PDB file of C-alpha atoms in Angstrom:
ATOM      1  CA  LEU A   1      -5.349 -18.282 -14.879  1.00  0.00           C
ATOM      2  CA  LEU A   2      -6.239 -14.931 -13.809  1.00  0.00           C
ATOM      3  CA  GLY A   3      -6.751 -16.041 -10.186  1.00  0.00           C
ATOM      4  CA  ILE A   4      -3.490 -17.780 -10.326  1.00  0.00           C
ATOM      5  CA  LEU A   5      -1.737 -14.637 -11.740  1.00  0.00           C
ATOM      6  CA  ILE A   6      -3.300 -12.518  -8.972  1.00  0.00           C
ATOM      7  CA  SER A   7      -2.076 -14.855  -6.194  1.00  0.00           C
ATOM      8  CA  THR A   8       1.486 -15.100  -7.737  1.00  0.00           C
ATOM      9  CA  LEU A   9       1.624 -11.213  -7.278  1.00  0.00           C
ATOM     10  CA  TYR A  10       1.350 -12.080  -3.570  1.00  0.00           C
ATOM     11  CA  LEU A  11       4.520 -14.357  -3.937  1.00  0.00           C
ATOM     12  CA  GLN A  12       6.357 -11.336  -5.143  1.00  0.00           C
ATOM     13  CA  ARG A  13       5.099  -8.767  -2.702  1.00  0.00           C
ATOM     14  CA  SER A  14       2.969  -9.321   0.205  1.00  0.00           C
ATOM     15  CA  VAL A  15       1.320  -5.894  -0.436  1.00  0.00           C
ATOM     16  CA  SER A  16      -0.635  -7.789  -2.979  1.00  0.00           C
ATOM     17  CA  PHE A  17      -2.442 -10.062  -0.635  1.00  0.00           C
ATOM     18  CA  LEU A  18      -5.955  -8.521  -1.143  1.00  0.00           C
ATOM     19  CA  TYR A  19      -5.446  -7.392  -4.606  1.00  0.00           C
ATOM     20  CA  ILE A  20      -8.061  -9.658  -5.823  1.00  0.00           C
ATOM     21  CA  ILE A  21     -10.752  -7.416  -4.371  1.00  0.00           C
ATOM     22  CA  PRO A  22     -10.447  -4.637  -7.042  1.00  0.00           C
ATOM     23  CA  VAL A  23     -10.145  -7.405  -9.707  1.00  0.00           C
ATOM     24  CA  LEU A  24     -13.452  -9.072  -8.432  1.00  0.00           C
ATOM     25  CA  ILE A  25     -15.064  -5.633  -8.515  1.00  0.00           C
ATOM     26  CA  TYR A  26     -13.897  -5.047 -12.107  1.00  0.00           C
ATOM     27  CA  LEU A  27     -15.206  -8.571 -13.264  1.00  0.00           C
ATOM     28  CA  SER A  28     -18.549  -7.937 -11.711  1.00  0.00           C
ATOM     29  CA  LEU A  29     -18.882  -4.729 -13.644  1.00  0.00           C
ATOM     30  CA  ILE A  30     -18.011  -6.513 -16.933  1.00  0.00           C
ATOM     31  CA  PHE A  31     -20.004  -9.759 -16.409  1.00  0.00           C
ATOM     32  CA  LYS A  32     -22.790  -8.343 -14.237  1.00  0.00           C
ATOM     33  CA  THR A  33     -24.864 -11.061 -13.109  1.00  0.00           C
ATOM     34  CA  ASN A  34     -22.775 -13.795 -14.593  1.00  0.00           C
ATOM     35  CA  ILE A  35     -20.734 -14.932 -11.684  1.00  0.00           C
ATOM     36  CA  LYS A  36     -18.822 -17.867 -13.248  1.00  0.00           C
ATOM     37  CA  PRO A  37     -15.782 -15.602 -13.980  1.00  0.00           C
ATOM     38  CA  LEU A  38     -15.624 -14.350 -10.518  1.00  0.00           C
ATOM     39  CA  LEU A  39     -15.940 -17.957  -9.024  1.00  0.00           C
ATOM     40  CA  PHE A  40     -13.234 -19.279 -11.399  1.00  0.00           C
ATOM     41  CA  THR A  41     -10.848 -16.296 -10.333  1.00  0.00           C
ATOM     42  CA  ILE A  42     -11.317 -16.975  -6.777  1.00  0.00           C
ATOM     43  CA  PHE A  43     -10.775 -20.695  -7.344  1.00  0.00           C
ATOM     44  CA  GLY A  44      -7.475 -19.975  -9.269  1.00  0.00           C
ATOM     45  CA  SER A  45      -6.338 -17.650  -6.598  1.00  0.00           C
ATOM     46  CA  PHE A  46      -7.212 -20.196  -3.760  1.00  0.00           C
ATOM     47  CA  LEU A  47      -5.041 -22.753  -5.407  1.00  0.00           C
ATOM     48  CA  ILE A  48      -1.805 -20.827  -4.908  1.00  0.00           C
ATOM     49  CA  PHE A  49      -2.874 -19.587  -1.390  1.00  0.00           C
ATOM     50  CA  PHE A  50      -3.817 -23.172  -0.308  1.00  0.00           C
ATOM     51  CA  LEU A  51      -0.249 -24.351  -1.203  1.00  0.00           C
ATOM     52  CA  ILE A  52       1.212 -21.441   0.754  1.00  0.00           C
ATOM     53  CA  GLY A  53      -1.044 -22.087   3.717  1.00  0.00           C
ATOM     54  CA  PHE A  54      -0.436 -26.037   3.570  1.00  0.00           C
ATOM     55  CA  ASN A  55       3.256 -25.338   3.447  1.00  0.00           C
ATOM     56  CA  ASN A  56       3.023 -23.108   6.664  1.00  0.00           C
ATOM     57  CA  PHE A  57       0.758 -25.736   8.345  1.00  0.00           C
ATOM     58  CA  LYS A  58       3.318 -28.472   7.673  1.00  0.00           C
ATOM     59  CA  LYS A  59       6.000 -26.323   9.477  1.00  0.00           C
ATOM     60  CA  THR A  60       3.972 -24.830  12.263  1.00  0.00           C
ATOM     61  CA  ASP A  61       0.656 -26.877  12.624  1.00  0.00           C
ATOM     62  CA  ARG A  62      -1.060 -23.421  11.685  1.00  0.00           C
ATOM     63  CA  PHE A  63      -2.656 -22.715   8.479  1.00  0.00           C
ATOM     64  CA  TYR A  64      -1.851 -19.273   7.441  1.00  0.00           C
ATOM     65  CA  ILE A  65      -1.040 -17.177   4.162  1.00  0.00           C
ATOM     66  CA  LEU A  66       0.496 -14.047   5.264  1.00  0.00           C
ATOM     67  CA  SER A  67       3.932 -14.854   6.894  1.00  0.00           C
ATOM     68  CA  LEU A  68       4.075 -14.586  10.698  1.00  0.00           C
ATOM     69  CA  GLU A  69       7.174 -12.199  10.352  1.00  0.00           C
ATOM     70  CA  HIS A  70       5.342  -9.853   8.148  1.00  0.00           C
ATOM     71  CA  GLN A  71       2.359  -9.891  10.524  1.00  0.00           C
ATOM     72  CA  TYR A  72       4.609  -9.199  13.669  1.00  0.00           C
ATOM     73  CA  TYR A  73       6.339  -6.330  11.896  1.00  0.00           C
ATOM     74  CA  SER A  74       3.484  -4.550  10.715  1.00  0.00           C
ATOM     75  CA  TYR A  75       1.809  -1.068  11.376  1.00  0.00           C
ATOM     76  CA  TYR A  76       2.283  -1.423  15.141  1.00  0.00           C
ATOM     77  CA  HIS A  77       6.042  -1.983  14.790  1.00  0.00           C
ATOM     78  CA  TYR A  78       6.508   1.091  12.556  1.00  0.00           C
ATOM     79  CA  PHE A  79       3.834   3.491  13.402  1.00  0.00           C
ATOM     80  CA  ALA A  80       2.349   2.946  16.882  1.00  0.00           C
ATOM     81  CA  GLY A  81       5.185   5.138  18.528  1.00  0.00           C
ATOM     82  CA  TYR A  82       4.343   8.254  16.313  1.00  0.00           C
ATOM     83  CA  ILE A  83       0.679   8.130  17.254  1.00  0.00           C
ATOM     84  CA  LYS A  84       1.279   7.560  20.939  1.00  0.00           C
ATOM     85  CA  ALA A  85       3.995  10.333  21.054  1.00  0.00           C
ATOM     86  CA  ASP A  86       1.456  12.793  19.657  1.00  0.00           C
ATOM     87  CA  ARG A  87      -1.357  11.679  21.931  1.00  0.00           C
ATOM     88  CA  LYS A  88       0.944  11.953  25.122  1.00  0.00           C
ATOM     89  CA  ASN A  89       2.843  14.885  23.734  1.00  0.00           C
ATOM     90  CA  ILE A  90       6.184  13.127  24.326  1.00  0.00           C
ATOM     91  CA  GLU A  91       9.255  12.261  22.206  1.00  0.00           C
ATOM     92  CA  ILE A  92       8.883   9.531  19.662  1.00  0.00           C
ATOM     93  CA  SER A  93      11.709   7.479  21.492  1.00  0.00           C
ATOM     94  CA  LYS A  94       9.970   7.689  24.814  1.00  0.00           C
ATOM     95  CA  ALA A  95       6.655   6.609  23.186  1.00  0.00           C
ATOM     96  CA  GLU A  96       8.262   3.591  21.744  1.00  0.00           C
ATOM     97  CA  GLU A  97      10.018   2.850  24.988  1.00  0.00           C
ATOM     98  CA  GLU A  98       6.584   2.883  26.719  1.00  0.00           C
ATOM     99  CA  LEU A  99       5.171   0.505  24.128  1.00  0.00           C
ATOM    100  CA  GLN A 100       8.039  -1.891  24.457  1.00  0.00           C
ATOM    101  CA  ILE A 101       7.557  -1.872  28.350  1.00  0.00           C
ATOM    102  CA  ALA A 102       3.907  -2.632  27.973  1.00  0.00           C
ATOM    103  CA  GLU A 103       4.488  -5.393  25.530  1.00  0.00           C
ATOM    104  CA  SER A 104       7.220  -6.763  27.797  1.00  0.00           C
ATOM    105  CA  ASN A 105       5.008  -6.732  30.728  1.00  0.00           C
ATOM    106  CA  TRP A 106       2.070  -8.513  28.987  1.00  0.00           C
ATOM    107  CA  MET A 107       4.541 -11.238  27.552  1.00  0.00           C
ATOM    108  CA  THR A 108       6.080 -11.865  31.160  1.00  0.00           C
ATOM    109  CA  ALA A 109       2.293 -12.058  32.612  1.00  0.00           C
ATOM    110  CA  ASN A 110       1.211 -14.365  29.922  1.00  0.00           C
ATOM    111  CA  LYS A 111       4.445 -16.348  29.687  1.00  0.00           C
ATOM    112  CA  ILE A 112       4.805 -15.788  26.081  1.00  0.00           C
ATOM    113  CA  ASP A 113       7.813 -17.397  24.294  1.00  0.00           C
ATOM    114  CA  LEU A 114       8.243 -16.147  20.619  1.00  0.00           C
ATOM    115  CA  ASP A 115       9.987 -19.324  19.711  1.00  0.00           C
ATOM    116  CA  HIS A 116       6.604 -21.111  19.841  1.00  0.00           C
ATOM    117  CA  ALA A 117       4.172 -20.456  17.066  1.00  0.00           C
ATOM    118  CA  GLU A 118       1.157 -20.494  19.167  1.00  0.00           C
ATOM    119  CA  ASP A 119       2.648 -17.646  21.325  1.00  0.00           C
ATOM    120  CA  TYR A 120       3.919 -15.731  18.296  1.00  0.00           C
ATOM    121  CA  LEU A 121       0.405 -15.597  17.013  1.00  0.00           C
ATOM    122  CA  LYS A 122      -0.861 -14.216  20.437  1.00  0.00           C
ATOM    123  CA  ALA A 123       1.979 -11.491  20.373  1.00  0.00           C
ATOM    124  CA  ILE A 124       0.745 -10.502  16.706  1.00  0.00           C
ATOM    125  CA  ASP A 125      -2.788 -10.356  18.157  1.00  0.00           C
ATOM    126  CA  PHE A 126      -1.600  -8.209  21.038  1.00  0.00           C
ATOM    127  CA  ARG A 127       0.247  -5.856  18.673  1.00  0.00           C
ATOM    128  CA  ASN A 128      -2.649  -5.509  16.311  1.00  0.00           C
ATOM    129  CA  LYS A 129      -5.052  -4.670  19.191  1.00  0.00           C
ATOM    130  CA  SER A 130      -2.604  -2.197  20.662  1.00  0.00           C
ATOM    131  CA  PHE A 131      -2.143  -0.396  17.280  1.00  0.00           C
ATOM    132  CA  LEU A 132      -6.049  -0.201  16.752  1.00  0.00           C
ATOM    133  CA  ASN A 133      -6.332   1.105  20.232  1.00  0.00           C
ATOM    134  CA  GLU A 134      -3.710   3.953  19.465  1.00  0.00           C
ATOM    135  CA  VAL A 135      -5.603   4.855  16.329  1.00  0.00           C
ATOM    136  CA  ILE A 136      -9.074   5.069  18.195  1.00  0.00           C
ATOM    137  CA  GLN A 137      -7.412   7.264  20.866  1.00  0.00           C
ATOM    138  CA  ASN A 138      -5.751   9.576  18.392  1.00  0.00           C
ATOM    139  CA  PRO A 139      -7.852   9.528  15.124  1.00  0.00           C
ATOM    140  CA  LEU A 140      -7.077  13.013  13.978  1.00  0.00           C
ATOM    141  CA  PHE A 141      -3.406  12.685  14.109  1.00  0.00           C
ATOM    142  CA  THR A 142      -3.546   9.238  12.537  1.00  0.00           C
ATOM    143  CA  ILE A 143      -5.565  10.735   9.502  1.00  0.00           C
ATOM    144  CA  LYS A 144      -3.020  13.747   9.301  1.00  0.00           C
ATOM    145  CA  PHE A 145       0.075  11.291   9.508  1.00  0.00           C
ATOM    146  CA  PHE A 146      -1.397   8.870   6.899  1.00  0.00           C
ATOM    147  CA  THR A 147      -2.336  11.863   4.601  1.00  0.00           C
ATOM    148  CA  LYS A 148       1.245  13.315   4.815  1.00  0.00           C
ATOM    149  CA  LYS A 149       2.772   9.893   4.250  1.00  0.00           C
ATOM    150  CA  VAL A 150       0.371   9.304   1.208  1.00  0.00           C
ATOM    151  CA  ILE A 151       1.510  12.621  -0.471  1.00  0.00           C
ATOM    152  CA  MET A 152       5.192  11.610   0.036  1.00  0.00           C
ATOM    153  CA  MET A 153       4.427   8.240  -1.544  1.00  0.00           C
ATOM    154  CA  CYS A 154       2.653   9.733  -4.526  1.00  0.00           C
ATOM    155  CA  ILE A 155       5.638  12.098  -5.515  1.00  0.00           C
ATOM    156  CA  ILE A 156       6.871  10.120  -8.638  1.00  0.00           C
ATOM    157  CA  HIS A 157      10.564   9.365  -8.283  1.00  0.00           C
ATOM    158  CA  PRO A 158      12.047   8.627 -11.780  1.00  0.00           C
ATOM    159  CA  THR A 159      15.509   7.629 -10.255  1.00  0.00           C
ATOM    160  CA  TRP A 160      14.470   5.881  -7.237  1.00  0.00           C
ATOM    161  CA  VAL A 161      16.084   2.370  -7.976  1.00  0.00           C
ATOM    162  CA  GLU A 162      19.323   3.997  -8.747  1.00  0.00           C
ATOM    163  CA  GLN A 163      19.308   6.153  -5.746  1.00  0.00           C
ATOM    164  CA  SER A 164      18.133   3.356  -3.389  1.00  0.00           C
ATOM    165  CA  TYR A 165      20.882   1.171  -4.705  1.00  0.00           C
ATOM    166  CA  LYS A 166      23.666   3.931  -3.882  1.00  0.00           C
ATOM    167  CA  THR A 167      22.104   4.553  -0.481  1.00  0.00           C
ATOM    168  CA  ASP A 168      24.501   3.984   2.360  1.00  0.00           C
ATOM    169  CA  LYS A 169      22.711   3.873   5.707  1.00  0.00           C
ATOM    170  CA  SER A 170      26.079   3.936   7.523  1.00  0.00           C
ATOM    171  CA  ASP A 171      26.915   7.301   5.983  1.00  0.00           C
ATOM    172  CA  PRO A 172      27.223   9.796   8.785  1.00  0.00           C
ATOM    173  CA  GLU A 173      24.972  12.286   6.906  1.00  0.00           C
ATOM    174  CA  ALA A 174      22.356   9.513   6.883  1.00  0.00           C
ATOM    175  CA  ARG A 175      22.405   9.592  10.626  1.00  0.00           C
ATOM    176  CA  ASN A 176      22.948  13.232  11.209  1.00  0.00           C
ATOM    177  CA  ASN A 177      20.604  14.636   8.521  1.00  0.00           C
ATOM    178  CA  PRO A 178      18.452  11.856   7.187  1.00  0.00           C
ATOM    179  CA  LYS A 179      15.881  14.207   5.608  1.00  0.00           C
ATOM    180  CA  LYS A 180      18.492  15.780   3.434  1.00  0.00           C
ATOM    181  CA  TYR A 181      20.362  12.547   2.577  1.00  0.00           C
ATOM    182  CA  TYR A 182      17.236  10.438   1.705  1.00  0.00           C
ATOM    183  CA  HIS A 183      15.585  13.311  -0.093  1.00  0.00           C
ATOM    184  CA  LYS A 184      18.372  14.654  -2.235  1.00  0.00           C
ATOM    185  CA  ASN A 185      16.274  14.999  -5.415  1.00  0.00           C
ATOM    186  CA  LEU A 186      12.990  15.997  -3.605  1.00  0.00           C
ATOM    187  CA  LYS A 187      12.661  19.380  -5.307  1.00  0.00           C
ATOM    188  CA  ARG A 188      13.238  17.888  -8.741  1.00  0.00           C
ATOM    189  CA  ASN A 189      10.691  15.037  -8.043  1.00  0.00           C
ATOM    190  CA  ILE A 190       8.173  17.416  -6.901  1.00  0.00           C
ATOM    191  CA  LEU A 191       8.510  19.570 -10.071  1.00  0.00           C
ATOM    192  CA  TYR A 192       8.526  16.443 -12.158  1.00  0.00           C
ATOM    193  CA  SER A 193       5.440  15.014 -10.462  1.00  0.00           C
ATOM    194  CA  ILE A 194       3.520  18.302 -10.885  1.00  0.00           C
ATOM    195  CA  PHE A 195       4.149  18.223 -14.496  1.00  0.00           C
ATOM    196  CA  LEU A 196       2.927  14.767 -14.817  1.00  0.00           C
ATOM    197  CA  TYR A 197      -0.167  15.355 -12.498  1.00  0.00           C
ATOM    198  CA  PHE A 198      -1.155  18.342 -14.388  1.00  0.00           C
ATOM    199  CA  PHE A 199      -2.054  16.261 -17.516  1.00  0.00           C
ATOM    200  CA  ILE A 200      -3.380  13.494 -15.196  1.00  0.00           C
ATOM    201  CA  LEU A 201      -5.840  15.842 -13.641  1.00  0.00           C
ATOM    202  CA  ILE A 202      -6.912  17.029 -16.825  1.00  0.00           C
ATOM    203  CA  GLY A 203      -7.509  13.589 -18.116  1.00  0.00           C
ATOM    204  CA  PHE A 204      -9.460  12.519 -14.896  1.00  0.00           C
ATOM    205  CA  ILE A 205     -11.777  15.409 -15.094  1.00  0.00           C
ATOM    206  CA  SER A 206     -12.376  15.022 -18.808  1.00  0.00           C
ATOM    207  CA  TRP A 207     -13.175  11.226 -18.208  1.00  0.00           C
ATOM    208  CA  ILE A 208     -15.595  12.390 -15.403  1.00  0.00           C
ATOM    209  CA  LYS A 209     -17.311  14.885 -17.637  1.00  0.00           C
ATOM    210  CA  ASN A 210     -17.615  12.196 -20.414  1.00  0.00           C
ATOM    211  CA  ILE A 211     -19.373   9.817 -17.874  1.00  0.00           C
ATOM    212  CA  LEU A 212     -21.693  12.505 -16.693  1.00  0.00           C
ATOM    213  CA  LYS A 213     -22.572  13.596 -20.270  1.00  0.00           C
ATOM    214  CA  TYR A 214     -23.268  10.086 -21.692  1.00  0.00           C
ATOM    215  CA  LYS A 215     -24.654   8.671 -18.303  1.00  0.00           C
ATOM    216  CA  SER A 216     -23.324   5.327 -19.234  1.00  0.00           C
ATOM    217  CA  LEU A 217     -20.262   3.054 -18.818  1.00  0.00           C
ATOM    218  CA  ASP A 218     -18.788   1.305 -21.708  1.00  0.00           C
ATOM    219  CA  ASN A 219     -16.020  -1.583 -21.231  1.00  0.00           C
ATOM    220  CA  PHE A 220     -13.024   1.066 -21.382  1.00  0.00           C
ATOM    221  CA  ASP A 221     -14.666   3.095 -18.699  1.00  0.00           C
ATOM    222  CA  LYS A 222     -15.012  -0.044 -16.397  1.00  0.00           C
ATOM    223  CA  PHE A 223     -11.350  -0.594 -17.139  1.00  0.00           C
ATOM    224  CA  ILE A 224     -10.538   2.919 -15.973  1.00  0.00           C
ATOM    225  CA  ILE A 225     -12.636   2.370 -12.881  1.00  0.00           C
ATOM    226  CA  PHE A 226     -10.667  -0.787 -12.196  1.00  0.00           C
ATOM    227  CA  ASN A 227      -7.512   1.227 -12.473  1.00  0.00           C
ATOM    228  CA  ILE A 228      -8.872   3.827 -10.010  1.00  0.00           C
ATOM    229  CA  LEU A 229      -9.551   0.971  -7.665  1.00  0.00           C
ATOM    230  CA  SER A 230      -6.212  -0.424  -8.158  1.00  0.00           C
ATOM    231  CA  ILE A 231      -4.586   3.028  -7.274  1.00  0.00           C
ATOM    232  CA  LEU A 232      -6.770   3.258  -4.117  1.00  0.00           C
ATOM    233  CA  TYR A 233      -5.928  -0.224  -3.201  1.00  0.00           C
ATOM    234  CA  PHE A 234      -2.112   0.299  -3.178  1.00  0.00           C
ATOM    235  CA  VAL A 235      -2.448   3.805  -1.475  1.00  0.00           C
ATOM    236  CA  LEU A 236      -4.456   2.493   1.290  1.00  0.00           C
ATOM    237  CA  ILE A 237      -2.412  -0.642   1.971  1.00  0.00           C
ATOM    238  CA  SER A 238       1.091   1.095   1.644  1.00  0.00           C
ATOM    239  CA  GLY A 239       0.278   4.747   2.402  1.00  0.00           C
ATOM    240  CA  PHE A 240       1.596   4.611   5.953  1.00  0.00           C
ATOM    241  CA  TRP A 241       5.046   3.968   4.534  1.00  0.00           C
ATOM    242  CA  GLY A 242       5.202   6.929   2.378  1.00  0.00           C
ATOM    243  CA  ASN A 243       7.700   5.130   0.084  1.00  0.00           C
ATOM    244  CA  PRO A 244       7.447   5.819  -3.582  1.00  0.00           C
ATOM    245  CA  LYS A 245       8.463   2.314  -4.361  1.00  0.00           C
ATOM    246  CA  TYR A 246       5.048   1.130  -3.269  1.00  0.00           C
ATOM    247  CA  PHE A 247       3.271   3.660  -5.561  1.00  0.00           C
ATOM    248  CA  THR A 248       5.251   2.054  -8.619  1.00  0.00           C
ATOM    249  CA  PRO A 249       2.267  -0.318  -9.612  1.00  0.00           C
ATOM    250  CA  CYS A 250      -0.082   2.927  -9.726  1.00  0.00           C
ATOM    251  CA  THR A 251       1.967   4.637 -12.244  1.00  0.00           C
ATOM    252  CA  LEU A 252       0.749   2.080 -15.095  1.00  0.00           C
ATOM    253  CA  SER A 253      -2.720   3.257 -13.957  1.00  0.00           C
ATOM    254  CA  LEU A 254      -2.038   6.930 -13.927  1.00  0.00           C
ATOM    255  CA  SER A 255      -0.582   6.607 -17.392  1.00  0.00           C
ATOM    256  CA  LEU A 256      -3.955   6.078 -18.738  1.00  0.00           C
ATOM    257  CA  PHE A 257      -5.229   9.535 -17.364  1.00  0.00           C
ATOM    258  CA  PHE A 258      -1.800  10.969 -18.533  1.00  0.00           C
ATOM    259  CA  GLY A 259      -2.564   9.881 -22.279  1.00  0.00           C
ATOM    260  CA  TYR A 260      -6.135  11.067 -21.746  1.00  0.00           C
ATOM    261  CA  GLY A 261      -4.940  14.491 -20.509  1.00  0.00           C
ATOM    262  CA  ILE A 262      -2.283  14.866 -23.317  1.00  0.00           C
ATOM    263  CA  ASN A 263      -4.977  14.045 -25.842  1.00  0.00           C
ATOM    264  CA  VAL A 264      -7.370  16.838 -24.546  1.00  0.00           C
ATOM    265  CA  ILE A 265      -4.556  19.413 -24.588  1.00  0.00           C
ATOM    266  CA  LEU A 266      -3.661  18.438 -28.397  1.00  0.00           C
ATOM    267  CA  GLN A 267      -7.474  18.596 -29.301  1.00  0.00           C
ATOM    268  CA  LYS A 268      -7.731  21.969 -27.688  1.00  0.00           C
ATOM    269  CA  PHE A 269      -4.934  23.385 -29.700  1.00  0.00           C
ATOM    270  CA  LYS A 270      -6.249  21.561 -32.862  1.00  0.00           C
ATOM    271  CA  ILE A 271      -3.064  19.482 -33.211  1.00  0.00           C
ATOM    272  CA  VAL A 272      -5.302  16.327 -33.334  1.00  0.00           C
ATOM    273  CA  LYS A 273      -8.989  15.780 -33.952  1.00  0.00           C
TER     274      LYS A 273
END
C-alpha cells in the first residue's frame, strides 16, 4: 500500500517520480536487515508505474513512465540558455537563439521528425546531452544559478495560491517589469520566512545536539532524517525553477523543526518543562 501511495503521488505531480528513494532509505533505517518491507514497497510502486508504462507502450510502442513532453521540456528548455549566455558573455536571447540553431541543424542532418516517437526520443536525448555539456563547461555559474533559485524557492509564500490565481501574464506590467509584478509581496514573504526559519534553525540545532549527546537514533530521530531527505529531494529536483509552489511539500517537514524550536524557546523561558 505504501508503494502504491508513493507512485500515485507521481500521478499528481511528475516531480515525485523518484520520491521512493528517500522512503526506501527511511525503511532501511527502521527495519535494518529485514528487506521484506522494502521489497513490498518497491513492488507496490511498480504496479502503478507498470500500468503507466504499458499504457504508453500501447500508444507509442515504447515503454516509458515519464511523459515524453515532460522529458522534452525539461532543464535544457528552461535553463541551458542562461548557462550558455554566461559562458559566452552574451545576451540570454542570443544564447537561446544559438541553441535553437544548433538543435535545428542537428535535426536536419539526422532527418528528425518530432511527430514520430522514435525521433522524439532522439531529440530528448540530444537535449539532455546538450544541457549536461553546458553544465560541464560552466559548473561555477550553474552552482551559483541553482543556489540563487533554491533560495528563492525556499522563501515561504503564505498567499501564493491566491496571488497565482490573480496573476495576469497579459498585464503590461508583467511584460515591462516582471520582477516587480511577480514579486509584489517579496519583502513581506522574506520577513515572514525569517521569522519561521529562526525557530526552524533552533529546532534543527537542538535535534543535532541531542543526537551527538546520546549517540543513538530512536524511531522518531529516523523519522526526522526521512523528513530531511524529503526536503533535500524536492530541493534538488525542483530547485532550478525557484518556484515556492514546489517547496510546499517541504513545509510539512519543516513544521517538525519549527515545533521543536518553539519548544526549546518555551523551555528556556520556563514556560513549559
